Amino acid sequence: GAVVSQHPSRVICKSGTSVKIECRSLDFQATTMFWYRQFPKQSLMLMATSNEGSKATYEQGVEKDKFLINHASLTLSTLTVTSAHPEDSSFYICSAFPTSGQETQYFGPGTRLLVL
Amino acid sequence: AQSVTQLGSHVSVSEGALVLLRCNYSSSVPPYLFWYVQYPNQRLQLLLKYTTGATLVKGINGFEAEFKKSETSFHLTKPSAHMSDAAEYFCAVSEGGGFKTIFGAGTRLFVKA
């Protein structure tokens, strides 16, 4: 089956530093990937839509200059949290839709970010 | 705009009892509807989905859901709960064929022995 990986699985950083999270589709190509944020015991909040070869589309209230998204290839999207602050601590999850046209998205295992 | 409301943040059932998790949606166009499950420390996985056609859809692990347009509902059921069904369940909606998916708040299912 389709597999999506994320790296790192968890990261601890100091306030003010930037953190990059990678999302890879391992056995399929994905023109479109999504980035979600999940707070403890809460639902997934869609942050942005990542499209290969074009700018990401951000949801209302999500700062595009803070959460930089780059979809460099059909198998890789990256989320960079710039100048991280403690309130950015969360669980970040990506998902990918196969380019083959399937209507199912596949989720990564998530990355837990802790900003001290 | 789309939205999803899951009634009940926590549902507790006895092993062998009926599982019913409620979901109501709002969408301005024919929706695609999904149920996802998240087991502790595992990634989200698709239980079942409705796109078009038959309104009763069957998923993995004995779960099924029925799309009722008149009630704007997509409730998830399983005739007999198993201990392994304990997890967080999310209802989600996307606007017919579109990729963008909006998730409900989730319902945590507890199964008592």
Tab-separated table of C-alpha atoms in Angstrom:
chain	number	residue	atom	x	y	z
A	1	GLY	CA	0.000	0.000	0.000
A	2	ALA	CA	0.866	3.650	-0.280
A	3	VAL	CA	3.217	4.896	2.420
A	4	VAL	CA	3.980	8.406	3.552
A	5	SER	CA	6.928	9.090	5.819
A	6	GLN	CA	7.841	12.100	7.904
A	7	HIS	CA	11.185	13.123	9.271
A	8	PRO	CA	11.971	13.738	12.022
A	9	SER	CA	9.424	11.927	14.141
A	10	ARG	CA	10.079	14.286	16.999
A	11	VAL	CA	12.197	17.369	17.481
A	12	ILE	CA	13.028	19.643	20.377
A	13	CYS	CA	14.381	23.082	19.621
A	14	LYS	CA	15.081	26.361	21.305
A	15	SER	CA	12.803	29.334	20.898
A	16	GLY	CA	13.825	31.464	17.930
A	17	THR	CA	15.305	28.673	15.845
A	18	SER	CA	13.849	27.200	12.665
A	19	VAL	CA	12.818	23.610	12.195
A	20	LYS	CA	12.313	21.737	8.934
A	21	ILE	CA	9.950	18.783	8.661
A	22	GLU	CA	9.999	16.535	5.611
A	23	CYS	CA	7.073	14.625	4.161
A	24	ARG	CA	7.789	11.954	1.565
A	25	SER	CA	5.567	9.686	-0.456
A	26	LEU	CA	7.625	6.512	-0.637
A	27	ASP	CA	5.996	4.494	-3.376
A	28	PHE	CA	3.841	6.915	-5.292
A	29	GLN	CA	3.921	10.398	-6.724
A	30	ALA	CA	1.875	13.145	-5.162
A	31	THR	CA	1.095	16.409	-6.897
A	32	THR	CA	-0.815	17.549	-3.849
A	33	MET	CA	0.132	17.212	-0.205
A	34	PHE	CA	-1.470	18.706	2.860
A	35	TRP	CA	-0.088	19.889	6.171
A	36	TYR	CA	-2.155	19.587	9.328
A	37	ARG	CA	-1.625	20.537	12.918
A	38	GLN	CA	-3.078	18.462	15.720
A	39	PHE	CA	-3.233	19.664	19.292
A	40	PRO	CA	-3.408	17.100	22.106
A	41	LYS	CA	-6.668	15.202	22.045
A	42	GLN	CA	-8.041	17.476	19.349
A	43	SER	CA	-8.806	17.244	15.678
A	44	LEU	CA	-6.605	17.928	12.712
A	45	MET	CA	-6.512	21.528	11.615
A	46	LEU	CA	-5.650	22.020	7.968
A	47	MET	CA	-2.777	24.472	7.659
A	48	ALA	CA	-2.003	24.523	3.973
A	49	THR	CA	-2.180	22.768	0.640
A	50	SER	CA	1.161	22.039	-0.945
A	51	ASN	CA	1.268	21.775	-4.724
A	52	GLU	CA	4.298	20.566	-6.626
A	53	GLY	CA	5.811	23.348	-8.669
A	54	SER	CA	3.658	26.147	-7.306
A	55	LYS	CA	3.103	28.161	-4.188
A	56	ALA	CA	1.312	26.628	-1.270
A	57	THR	CA	-2.214	27.698	-0.406
A	58	TYR	CA	-2.609	28.610	3.233
A	59	GLU	CA	-5.752	28.410	5.307
A	60	GLN	CA	-7.110	31.507	6.950
A	61	GLY	CA	-5.199	32.417	10.057
A	62	VAL	CA	-2.049	30.496	9.148
A	63	GLU	CA	0.992	32.727	8.745
A	64	LYS	CA	2.693	31.869	5.476
A	65	ASP	CA	5.902	33.618	6.487
A	66	LYS	CA	6.110	31.548	9.622
A	67	PHE	CA	5.210	28.186	8.128
A	68	LEU	CA	7.174	27.927	4.901
A	69	ILE	CA	6.149	25.130	2.585
A	70	ASN	CA	8.167	23.870	-0.342
A	71	HIS	CA	6.966	21.087	-2.613
A	72	ALA	CA	10.206	20.430	-4.439
A	73	SER	CA	9.291	17.228	-6.206
A	74	LEU	CA	6.424	14.827	-6.707
A	75	THR	CA	7.527	12.871	-3.652
A	76	LEU	CA	8.693	15.530	-1.213
A	77	SER	CA	7.131	18.451	0.613
A	78	THR	CA	8.801	20.312	3.448
A	79	LEU	CA	7.367	22.458	6.212
A	80	THR	CA	9.729	24.899	7.893
A	81	VAL	CA	8.635	26.481	11.121
A	82	THR	CA	10.609	29.718	11.242
A	83	SER	CA	11.561	31.476	14.470
A	84	ALA	CA	9.722	28.871	16.463
A	85	HIS	CA	8.058	29.794	19.741
A	86	PRO	CA	6.603	27.609	22.488
A	87	GLU	CA	3.098	28.117	21.125
A	88	ASP	CA	4.219	26.388	17.920
A	89	SER	CA	4.700	23.185	19.869
A	90	SER	CA	2.327	20.675	18.370
A	91	PHE	CA	1.940	17.532	16.324
A	92	TYR	CA	2.355	18.198	12.610
A	93	ILE	CA	0.918	15.705	10.155
A	94	CYS	CA	1.201	15.590	6.392
A	95	SER	CA	-0.901	13.713	3.887
A	96	ALA	CA	-0.526	13.009	0.192
A	97	PHE	CA	-2.877	12.288	-2.671
A	98	PRO	CA	-1.518	9.971	-5.355
A	99	THR	CA	-1.173	11.628	-8.734
A	100	SER	CA	-2.766	8.553	-10.259
A	101	GLY	CA	-6.123	10.037	-9.355
A	102	GLN	CA	-7.141	8.053	-6.340
A	103	GLU	CA	-9.596	9.784	-4.085
A	104	THR	CA	-7.856	8.617	-0.933
A	105	GLN	CA	-5.170	10.524	0.884
A	106	TYR	CA	-2.452	8.786	2.848
A	107	PHE	CA	-1.179	10.171	6.099
A	108	GLY	CA	2.280	10.397	7.511
A	109	PRO	CA	2.975	9.307	11.080
A	110	GLY	CA	3.357	12.869	12.278
A	111	THR	CA	6.149	14.957	13.769
A	112	ARG	CA	6.028	16.122	17.344
A	113	LEU	CA	7.604	19.530	17.779
A	114	LEU	CA	8.513	20.875	21.193
A	115	VAL	CA	9.833	24.410	21.390
A	116	LEU	CA	11.529	25.320	24.637
B	1	ALA	CA	-17.900	26.339	3.299
B	2	GLN	CA	-17.724	22.860	4.657
B	3	SER	CA	-17.964	21.798	8.258
B	4	VAL	CA	-18.273	18.618	10.257
B	5	THR	CA	-19.877	18.084	13.633
B	6	GLN	CA	-19.278	14.944	15.609
B	7	LEU	CA	-21.740	14.491	18.440
B	8	GLY	CA	-20.020	13.253	21.553
B	9	SER	CA	-16.332	13.636	22.192
B	10	HIS	CA	-16.354	10.354	24.111
B	11	VAL	CA	-18.432	7.231	23.585
B	12	SER	CA	-18.226	4.189	25.830
B	13	VAL	CA	-19.700	0.812	24.937
B	14	SER	CA	-19.418	-2.696	26.273
B	15	GLU	CA	-17.668	-5.359	24.282
B	16	GLY	CA	-20.179	-6.945	21.942
B	17	ALA	CA	-22.512	-3.961	21.970
B	18	LEU	CA	-23.491	-1.788	19.049
B	19	VAL	CA	-21.155	1.061	18.178
B	20	LEU	CA	-22.761	4.269	16.892
B	21	LEU	CA	-20.662	7.354	16.256
B	22	ARG	CA	-22.558	10.350	14.968
B	23	CYS	CA	-21.467	12.766	12.293
B	24	ASN	CA	-23.304	15.629	10.626
B	25	TYR	CA	-21.839	17.704	7.848
B	26	SER	CA	-22.423	20.910	5.987
B	27	SER	CA	-21.457	21.348	2.370
B	28	SER	CA	-22.599	23.614	-0.439
B	29	VAL	CA	-21.941	20.950	-3.077
B	30	PRO	CA	-22.323	17.165	-3.093
B	31	PRO	CA	-19.828	16.002	-0.492
B	32	TYR	CA	-17.329	13.247	-0.274
B	33	LEU	CA	-17.474	11.847	3.255
B	34	PHE	CA	-14.901	9.886	5.189
B	35	TRP	CA	-14.329	8.172	8.476
B	36	TYR	CA	-10.771	7.856	9.702
B	37	VAL	CA	-9.444	6.011	12.734
B	38	GLN	CA	-6.398	6.853	14.797
B	39	TYR	CA	-5.157	4.167	17.151
B	40	PRO	CA	-2.880	5.269	19.993
B	41	ASN	CA	0.502	6.342	18.673
B	42	GLN	CA	-0.397	5.387	15.113
B	43	ARG	CA	-1.127	7.384	12.000
B	44	LEU	CA	-4.598	8.090	10.672
B	45	GLN	CA	-6.012	5.430	8.450
B	46	LEU	CA	-9.102	5.388	6.299
B	47	LEU	CA	-12.013	3.317	7.597
B	48	LEU	CA	-14.423	4.007	4.773
B	49	LYS	CA	-15.564	6.670	2.353
B	50	TYR	CA	-18.608	7.768	0.436
B	51	THR	CA	-18.183	9.473	-2.911
B	52	THR	CA	-21.147	8.621	-5.123
B	53	GLY	CA	-23.521	5.726	-5.644
B	54	ALA	CA	-24.652	3.401	-2.890
B	55	THR	CA	-25.352	5.339	0.262
B	56	LEU	CA	-24.443	2.499	2.603
B	57	VAL	CA	-20.729	1.999	2.537
B	58	LYS	CA	-18.772	-0.743	4.195
B	59	GLY	CA	-15.291	-0.313	5.517
B	60	ILE	CA	-12.591	-2.221	7.258
B	61	ASN	CA	-12.955	-4.050	10.563
B	62	GLY	CA	-16.727	-4.488	10.208
B	63	PHE	CA	-17.586	-0.794	10.228
B	64	GLU	CA	-20.154	0.772	7.941
B	65	ALA	CA	-21.727	4.179	7.460
B	66	GLU	CA	-24.790	5.473	5.713
B	67	PHE	CA	-24.980	8.745	3.824
B	68	LYS	CA	-28.316	10.416	4.452
B	69	LYS	CA	-28.599	13.569	2.416
B	70	SER	CA	-31.914	14.636	3.936
B	71	GLU	CA	-30.377	14.505	7.394
B	72	THR	CA	-26.896	15.664	6.311
B	73	SER	CA	-25.551	12.774	8.318
B	74	PHE	CA	-22.925	10.089	7.916
B	75	HIS	CA	-23.069	8.053	11.109
B	76	LEU	CA	-20.615	5.217	11.681
B	77	THR	CA	-21.801	1.893	13.056
B	78	LYS	CA	-20.509	-1.536	13.952
B	79	PRO	CA	-22.844	-4.267	15.188
B	80	SER	CA	-20.534	-5.689	17.817
B	81	ALA	CA	-17.707	-3.779	19.480
B	82	HIS	CA	-14.354	-5.375	20.078
B	83	MET	CA	-11.708	-4.269	22.508
B	84	SER	CA	-9.416	-3.527	19.595
B	85	ASP	CA	-11.870	-0.898	18.324
B	86	ALA	CA	-10.845	1.494	21.088
B	87	ALA	CA	-9.425	4.496	19.255
B	88	GLU	CA	-10.119	8.031	18.105
B	89	TYR	CA	-12.494	8.310	15.168
B	90	PHE	CA	-12.680	11.292	12.866
B	91	CYS	CA	-15.409	12.153	10.407
B	92	ALA	CA	-14.303	14.286	7.471
B	93	VAL	CA	-15.761	15.988	4.426
B	94	SER	CA	-14.410	17.247	1.147
B	95	GLU	CA	-16.305	19.023	-1.572
B	96	GLY	CA	-17.009	16.422	-4.225
B	97	GLY	CA	-13.798	15.466	-5.885
B	98	GLY	CA	-11.776	18.188	-4.293
B	99	PHE	CA	-8.785	17.245	-2.249
B	100	LYS	CA	-9.182	19.688	0.608
B	101	THR	CA	-10.588	17.815	3.599
B	102	ILE	CA	-12.107	19.219	6.745
B	103	PHE	CA	-12.090	17.063	9.869
B	104	GLY	CA	-14.512	16.856	12.729
B	105	ALA	CA	-13.360	17.202	16.303
B	106	GLY	CA	-13.122	13.463	16.782
B	107	THR	CA	-14.820	10.921	19.020
B	108	ARG	CA	-12.869	8.737	21.345
B	109	LEU	CA	-14.364	5.264	21.600
B	110	PHE	CA	-13.879	3.293	24.795
B	111	VAL	CA	-14.748	-0.407	24.869
B	112	LYS	CA	-15.411	-2.008	28.245
B	113	ALA	CA	-14.849	-5.665	28.921
